[in-house]
XYZ file of C-alpha atoms in Angstrom:
451
model
C -50.437 44.412 -0.520
C -48.998 46.496 2.342
C -45.696 45.782 4.046
C -46.206 44.434 7.567
C -43.610 45.471 10.149
C -43.347 43.518 13.401
C -41.161 44.770 16.226
C -39.660 42.478 18.851
C -42.563 43.332 21.139
C -45.073 42.555 18.350
C -43.479 39.148 17.720
C -43.438 38.329 21.426
C -47.063 39.333 21.887
C -48.152 37.121 18.979
C -46.118 34.133 20.129
C -47.395 34.392 23.693
C -50.984 34.615 22.487
C -50.796 31.261 20.672
C -52.801 28.434 22.190
C -52.298 24.719 21.634
C -54.329 24.641 18.428
C -52.411 27.616 16.999
C -49.139 25.847 17.774
C -50.330 22.675 16.056
C -51.360 24.637 12.965
C -48.029 26.456 12.636
C -46.137 23.274 13.411
C -48.003 21.435 10.655
C -46.975 24.115 8.145
C -43.380 23.728 9.288
C -43.595 19.928 9.109
C -44.953 20.144 5.561
C -42.126 22.471 4.568
C -39.467 20.187 6.054
C -41.125 17.198 4.377
C -40.961 18.910 0.994
C -37.385 20.024 1.701
C -36.340 16.404 2.225
C -38.433 14.657 -0.403
C -39.789 17.013 -3.062
C -38.638 17.350 -6.638
C -37.990 20.683 -8.302
C -41.711 21.417 -8.773
C -41.982 22.428 -5.101
C -40.665 25.721 -3.740
C -39.483 24.150 -0.481
C -37.289 21.602 -2.257
C -33.710 21.504 -0.965
C -32.499 22.283 -4.500
C -33.737 25.839 -4.068
C -32.307 26.371 -0.571
C -28.810 27.886 -0.583
C -26.418 27.179 2.258
C -26.186 30.056 4.692
C -23.222 32.406 4.514
C -21.299 33.476 7.593
C -19.243 36.595 8.026
C -16.663 36.752 10.801
C -16.249 40.257 12.181
C -13.242 41.880 13.844
C -14.884 41.793 17.285
C -15.226 38.000 17.059
C -18.963 38.022 16.383
C -20.507 36.081 13.512
C -23.184 37.392 11.148
C -25.277 34.778 9.359
C -27.108 35.378 6.075
C -29.839 32.766 5.634
C -31.800 32.986 2.349
C -34.658 30.581 1.614
C -37.672 30.080 -0.596
C -41.042 28.425 0.017
C -44.235 27.843 -1.940
C -45.539 31.224 -0.792
C -42.497 33.382 -1.443
C -38.950 33.912 -0.309
C -36.982 35.640 2.371
C -33.683 36.166 4.094
C -32.799 36.278 7.763
C -29.729 38.210 8.881
C -28.612 37.693 12.459
C -25.465 38.479 14.399
C -24.236 36.192 17.178
C -21.687 37.406 19.696
C -18.299 35.800 20.200
C -18.323 32.614 22.307
C -15.351 33.877 24.320
C -16.442 34.007 27.922
C -16.190 37.504 29.448
C -15.549 38.224 33.096
C -18.542 37.495 35.271
C -20.222 39.603 37.949
C -20.254 38.246 41.500
C -22.952 35.673 42.257
C -26.306 37.188 43.335
C -27.346 36.912 46.970
C -30.178 34.501 47.679
C -32.184 37.392 49.118
C -32.779 38.676 45.590
C -34.997 35.636 45.013
C -37.238 36.043 48.040
C -40.271 36.703 45.866
C -39.861 33.231 44.383
C -39.969 31.429 47.741
C -36.885 29.292 47.262
C -37.384 25.921 48.925
C -34.840 23.336 49.938
C -34.102 20.095 48.107
C -35.975 18.147 50.785
C -39.188 20.144 50.413
C -41.497 17.829 48.476
C -44.704 19.768 49.044
C -43.953 22.905 47.054
C -45.446 23.378 43.601
C -43.870 24.724 40.452
C -46.226 27.682 40.262
C -44.893 29.219 43.464
C -41.403 27.953 44.132
C -38.188 26.448 42.923
C -37.393 23.145 44.521
C -34.038 21.479 44.315
C -30.423 22.522 44.801
C -29.619 26.203 44.592
C -26.295 27.916 44.806
C -24.015 30.598 43.524
C -22.442 29.845 40.165
C -19.077 29.300 38.619
C -18.314 29.533 34.921
C -17.464 26.378 32.997
C -14.800 27.203 30.420
C -16.809 25.530 27.669
C -19.897 27.689 27.760
C -20.262 31.026 26.046
C -21.759 34.088 27.622
C -25.515 33.879 27.333
C -25.710 37.661 27.090
C -23.372 37.842 24.081
C -24.652 34.923 22.023
C -28.346 35.739 21.559
C -28.948 36.008 17.783
C -30.080 39.539 16.923
C -31.283 40.663 13.543
C -34.253 40.657 11.195
C -36.233 38.555 8.759
C -37.356 40.036 5.441
C -40.156 38.277 3.553
C -41.182 38.766 -0.084
C -44.075 37.278 -2.011
C -43.572 34.999 -5.001
C -43.195 37.984 -7.332
C -40.496 39.577 -5.182
C -42.679 42.285 -3.665
C -41.715 43.065 -0.052
C -44.263 41.466 2.253
C -42.934 41.810 5.791
C -40.037 42.904 7.971
C -39.766 41.535 11.486
C -37.377 41.321 14.392
C -35.828 37.829 14.334
C -34.639 37.451 17.938
C -37.698 35.726 19.410
C -38.665 34.102 16.111
C -35.350 32.219 15.911
C -35.817 30.610 19.327
C -39.474 29.802 18.683
C -39.032 28.105 15.308
C -36.127 26.029 16.611
C -38.184 24.775 19.546
C -41.188 24.196 17.280
C -39.130 21.703 15.267
C -37.641 20.045 18.368
C -41.020 19.314 19.923
C -42.210 17.472 16.812
C -40.505 14.399 18.290
C -41.304 15.450 21.862
C -45.012 15.054 21.035
C -44.432 11.406 20.105
C -42.653 10.394 23.315
C -44.383 7.906 25.575
C -42.962 9.476 28.755
C -42.136 13.139 29.288
C -42.372 13.137 33.091
C -38.792 14.354 33.655
C -37.259 17.101 31.515
C -33.697 18.326 31.884
C -32.675 21.480 30.042
C -29.172 22.915 29.761
C -29.270 26.687 29.433
C -31.641 29.456 30.472
C -31.852 31.695 27.419
C -34.571 32.150 24.836
C -34.022 28.712 23.294
C -34.401 27.008 26.666
C -37.439 29.147 27.450
C -39.305 28.287 24.259
C -38.497 24.576 24.481
C -39.972 24.518 27.978
C -42.943 26.749 27.179
C -43.971 24.595 24.215
C -43.416 21.390 26.192
C -45.643 22.627 29.022
C -48.234 24.007 26.620
C -48.527 20.848 24.522
C -48.360 18.210 27.287
C -49.154 20.057 30.521
C -50.464 17.170 32.605
C -47.573 14.824 31.886
C -44.576 16.872 33.018
C -43.640 16.177 36.652
C -40.085 17.541 36.991
C -38.214 20.265 35.113
C -34.487 20.334 35.900
C -32.664 23.445 34.712
C -28.861 23.296 34.590
C -27.238 26.657 34.007
C -24.052 28.395 35.083
C -25.849 31.653 36.004
C -28.195 31.323 38.983
C -29.966 34.640 38.475
C -30.550 33.969 34.769
C -32.081 30.611 35.624
C -34.525 32.149 38.079
C -35.441 34.837 35.541
C -36.393 32.143 33.057
C -38.611 30.424 35.615
C -40.301 33.738 36.407
C -40.804 34.298 32.677
C -42.510 30.923 32.322
C -44.948 31.995 35.032
C -45.542 35.529 33.674
C -44.013 35.781 30.180
C -44.684 39.411 29.196
C -43.964 41.003 32.575
C -40.650 42.443 31.383
C -42.397 43.951 28.352
C -44.482 46.240 30.518
C -47.618 44.109 30.296
C -49.542 42.151 32.866
C -48.774 38.835 31.224
C -49.310 36.740 28.114
C -52.717 36.252 26.526
C -52.233 32.504 26.887
C -50.762 31.633 30.262
C -49.054 28.257 30.420
C -50.671 26.337 33.237
C -47.720 24.701 34.951
C -48.940 21.366 36.348
C -49.482 21.549 40.092
C -47.499 18.386 40.639
C -44.571 19.612 38.554
C -41.476 20.851 40.362
C -38.640 22.978 39.061
C -35.036 22.589 40.193
C -32.138 24.872 39.321
C -28.602 23.483 39.418
C -25.443 25.560 38.943
C -21.800 24.403 38.837
C -21.059 26.060 42.175
C -23.148 23.521 44.061
C -20.986 21.301 46.267
C -22.701 18.182 44.862
C -22.838 19.385 41.281
C -21.295 16.284 39.685
C -23.596 13.868 41.523
C -26.739 15.896 40.836
C -25.725 16.462 37.212
C -25.464 12.709 36.670
C -28.745 12.093 38.490
C -30.691 14.673 36.481
C -29.296 13.492 33.151
C -29.945 9.826 33.943
C -33.521 10.355 35.195
C -34.566 12.559 32.298
C -36.835 11.194 29.610
C -36.271 14.388 27.615
C -33.080 16.471 27.451
C -32.897 19.867 25.740
C -29.366 21.190 25.075
C -29.543 24.911 24.265
C -26.086 26.369 24.966
C -23.292 27.531 22.615
C -20.857 25.165 24.291
C -17.360 24.324 23.110
C -17.046 21.079 25.088
C -19.560 18.382 26.150
C -21.964 19.445 28.872
C -21.695 16.075 30.646
C -19.550 12.920 30.341
C -20.543 10.428 27.653
C -20.652 7.529 30.127
C -23.741 9.039 31.774
C -25.625 7.712 28.732
C -23.326 5.155 27.092
C -22.767 2.927 30.124
C -24.909 -0.106 30.884
C -26.912 1.850 33.441
C -27.271 4.826 31.152
C -28.716 2.710 28.342
C -31.514 1.174 30.380
C -33.788 4.176 29.797
C -34.913 5.568 26.465
C -34.468 9.322 26.048
C -35.163 12.037 23.540
C -32.246 14.488 23.241
C -32.523 17.686 21.211
C -29.159 19.426 20.760
C -29.694 22.821 19.183
C -27.222 25.182 20.864
C -23.913 24.635 19.045
C -23.711 25.812 15.450
C -20.065 25.541 14.334
C -17.777 22.538 13.661
C -15.619 23.202 16.755
C -18.639 23.544 19.067
C -20.532 20.723 20.728
C -22.871 20.101 23.653
C -23.170 16.332 23.394
C -20.131 14.049 23.547
C -19.423 12.420 20.138
C -19.388 8.967 21.779
C -23.118 9.312 22.494
C -23.785 9.824 18.781
C -21.453 6.986 17.810
C -23.372 4.600 20.043
C -26.685 5.818 18.605
C -25.681 4.774 15.066
C -23.763 1.609 15.982
C -25.164 -1.690 14.605
C -27.413 -3.448 17.086
C -26.796 -7.071 18.028
C -29.246 -9.650 19.327
C -27.153 -10.541 22.371
C -27.543 -7.894 25.051
C -25.814 -9.574 27.954
C -28.021 -9.679 31.038
C -29.768 -6.345 30.682
C -32.258 -4.779 28.328
C -31.320 -1.677 26.365
C -33.723 0.922 25.064
C -34.043 0.603 21.261
C -31.901 2.762 18.991
C -32.702 3.705 15.416
C -29.218 3.385 13.961
C -29.304 7.044 12.945
C -29.256 10.590 14.292
C -32.086 12.929 13.298
C -31.112 16.305 11.809
C -32.864 19.274 10.269
C -30.582 19.136 7.214
C -28.074 16.440 6.281
C -26.042 18.823 4.140
C -25.918 21.578 6.761
C -25.182 19.306 9.734
C -22.384 17.437 7.951
C -20.713 20.817 7.379
C -21.600 22.761 10.529
C -22.712 20.530 13.434
C -19.789 19.865 15.770
C -21.351 16.739 17.290
C -21.970 15.168 13.881
C -18.571 16.130 12.480
C -16.519 15.109 15.515
C -18.375 11.804 15.769
C -17.408 11.114 12.150
C -20.971 10.303 11.107
C -21.565 9.362 7.495
C -24.441 10.687 5.343
C -26.305 7.382 5.683
C -26.158 7.673 9.487
C -28.154 10.909 9.649
C -31.837 11.202 8.755
C -33.710 14.435 8.149
C -36.727 15.264 10.275
C -38.737 15.807 7.091
C -38.170 12.203 6.070
C -40.012 10.957 9.155
C -43.066 12.873 7.996
C -42.755 11.042 4.691
C -42.535 7.645 6.414
C -45.586 8.401 8.536
C -47.642 9.434 5.517
C -46.519 6.406 3.543
C -47.580 4.129 6.393
C -50.977 5.843 6.627
C -51.441 5.504 2.872
C -50.608 1.797 2.936
C -52.987 1.216 5.821
C -55.748 3.063 4.000
C -55.149 0.901 0.931
C -55.197 -2.242 3.052
C -58.546 -1.350 4.609
C -60.167 -3.877 6.916
C -58.309 -6.798 5.374
C -55.002 -5.579 6.774
C -53.353 -6.551 3.493
C -51.728 -4.466 0.812
C -52.641 -4.459 -2.879
C -50.346 -7.404 -3.454
C -52.235 -9.468 -0.846
C -49.309 -9.445 1.592
C -49.797 -8.743 5.275
C -48.562 -5.273 6.236
C -45.636 -5.680 8.603
C -45.872 -2.374 10.462
C -43.136 0.230 10.419
C -40.068 -1.841 11.277
C -39.978 -0.532 14.831
C -39.957 3.131 13.792
C -42.771 4.150 16.121
C -41.335 2.239 19.072
C -37.980 3.925 18.536
C -39.490 7.413 18.247
C -41.755 6.971 21.262
C -39.626 4.876 23.638
C -36.094 4.545 22.285
C -32.952 6.662 22.375
C -33.495 9.441 19.847
C -31.022 12.250 19.173
C -32.039 15.300 17.144
C -29.365 17.782 16.043
C -30.275 21.130 14.496
C -28.176 24.004 13.172
C -31.155 25.897 11.734
C -32.509 26.418 8.239
C -33.601 29.631 6.567
C -36.650 27.694 5.338
C -37.779 27.304 8.945
C -37.680 31.079 9.400
C -39.516 31.824 6.155
C -42.337 29.368 6.879
C -42.748 30.246 10.549
C -42.352 33.958 9.871
C -45.009 33.768 7.163
C -47.436 32.182 9.619
C -46.788 34.931 12.159
C -47.412 37.616 9.532
C -50.714 35.947 8.648
C -51.768 35.953 12.295
C -50.571 39.543 12.759
C -52.674 40.716 9.819
C -55.714 38.825 11.080
C -55.380 40.324 14.572
C -54.261 43.791 13.604
C -50.839 43.502 15.249
C -47.871 45.499 13.938
C -47.509 48.401 11.512
C -48.574 48.395 7.862
C -46.949 50.529 5.204
C -49.028 51.027 2.050
C -47.300 51.314 -1.301
C -43.887 50.199 -0.086
C-alpha cells in the first residue's frame, strides 16, 4: 500500500469539500472511537489501556512540543505539534476601519443587514487583555504520521488544520443535541473558533440567528468572518467546494475589549447565548463567574465547550462555574426556576483532564464529577437497546416499566452542560484515517509507492 502525503493545502481542500453527510460519517467514526476508549476492554484497539498519555517538551524559547501517540482498530499513529509560548508579544497598532470597507461594516442599530454581507454589532479598535496569548504564536504546527496495524507507514499529513477540525467535531456532538442554538457566542478568532462556527452553521444552518465573536484583535476577527464566507480564498482558490450557507436572518457581531461598552456587551452576549465556544489559550477567566452563577445567569440553559486552555495553570472558564455545575441539586429553588444541571462536567478524557485541564484542576473536581463524552454514547445505546427489548409493551424483560433516562436527554438538550477538552491522540488517528480514506478515494495528495 502506498504512503499518502497530505500537505496543509490538501487537508484544507478535503475538509472544505465535506458536506453534512460526510461530517456525520466522520463524526460517527470518532464517536465510536471515543465510546470504545471509555468503555471497551482490552480486546479493542481504541481502549484507554492502549492510549499513552501525551508527552510535552518545553523548549528554550518558551514553546511547547507535544508528542501524542495513539492506537485504533485500524492502526496507530503519532502527532507531533509545537505550540508557541503564551507570553503576549507587543501588538501592532489597531487597524483603521477603512480596511474593512469591503465588508460593509454596519452599526449596532442596523437590524436589516444580513450575515452574508455585513458585520452588525459593536466594532472598535482593540486592546490586549493580559490573560490571552498571542493568536499568531499559539497555533499548533506539526504533523500526523499514521501506520497500519502491522506498522507499515500509511500516511503523513500536516496537522495544523486537522487539530482544529477534530476538536470541533467532538464539541459539536453535544451541539447537535441542543434544543436551541439561536445565539452562539465564541471567544477567539483562530482556527478552532473557525471550525466550531463552520460546523455549527453547516449542521444546523436554519437555526442560528446570532453569532457573537469576542476577540481582542479586530482585524483577525473580520478575517475569520471573511473566511466563513469564502474559506479557500487565501489559498489561491475561488472558494470551498461546499460553501456554508449562512442563514439570511443570522447576524454577526464582533466585540473587542477596546469598545467603550465592552463590559456591558460582554455580559449581554454571554447571558443571551445558548451556546458558548471558548477557543483561546487564556491564563485567566474570559468573563466573571457571576455572569452564569447568579440567579439571573442560571435561568437559561447553555452548552459551553471550553477547548482552548491545555495546561494546569491555564483556564478560560472560571472554576466557580464548574463547581456550580457539579454541586448537588436541591428541590427548593426559591422563587425562580433554574435550568437543569447534570451534576458532572463532560470531558474527552478523565485521566488527561484531571492532570492537564486548568478549569478542572483549579475547581478541585473529583474523578466522579467528570464524565467522558464516550460514556454518553454508551448510555444512548443502552437506552436504545432497552427500548428495543421492551417493544410495544414499553416494559423490560423483567416486566417493569422503563423509566426513561433519568433526565439525561433533558439535561443534554436544555440544561447547563459544560464540555472540557484537552485533546487526545486517538481523536487525531481516527479523524486523520478518515481524511486519508477520502483523499485516496478522490485522488487528493501525493502517493509514494514502496515507501
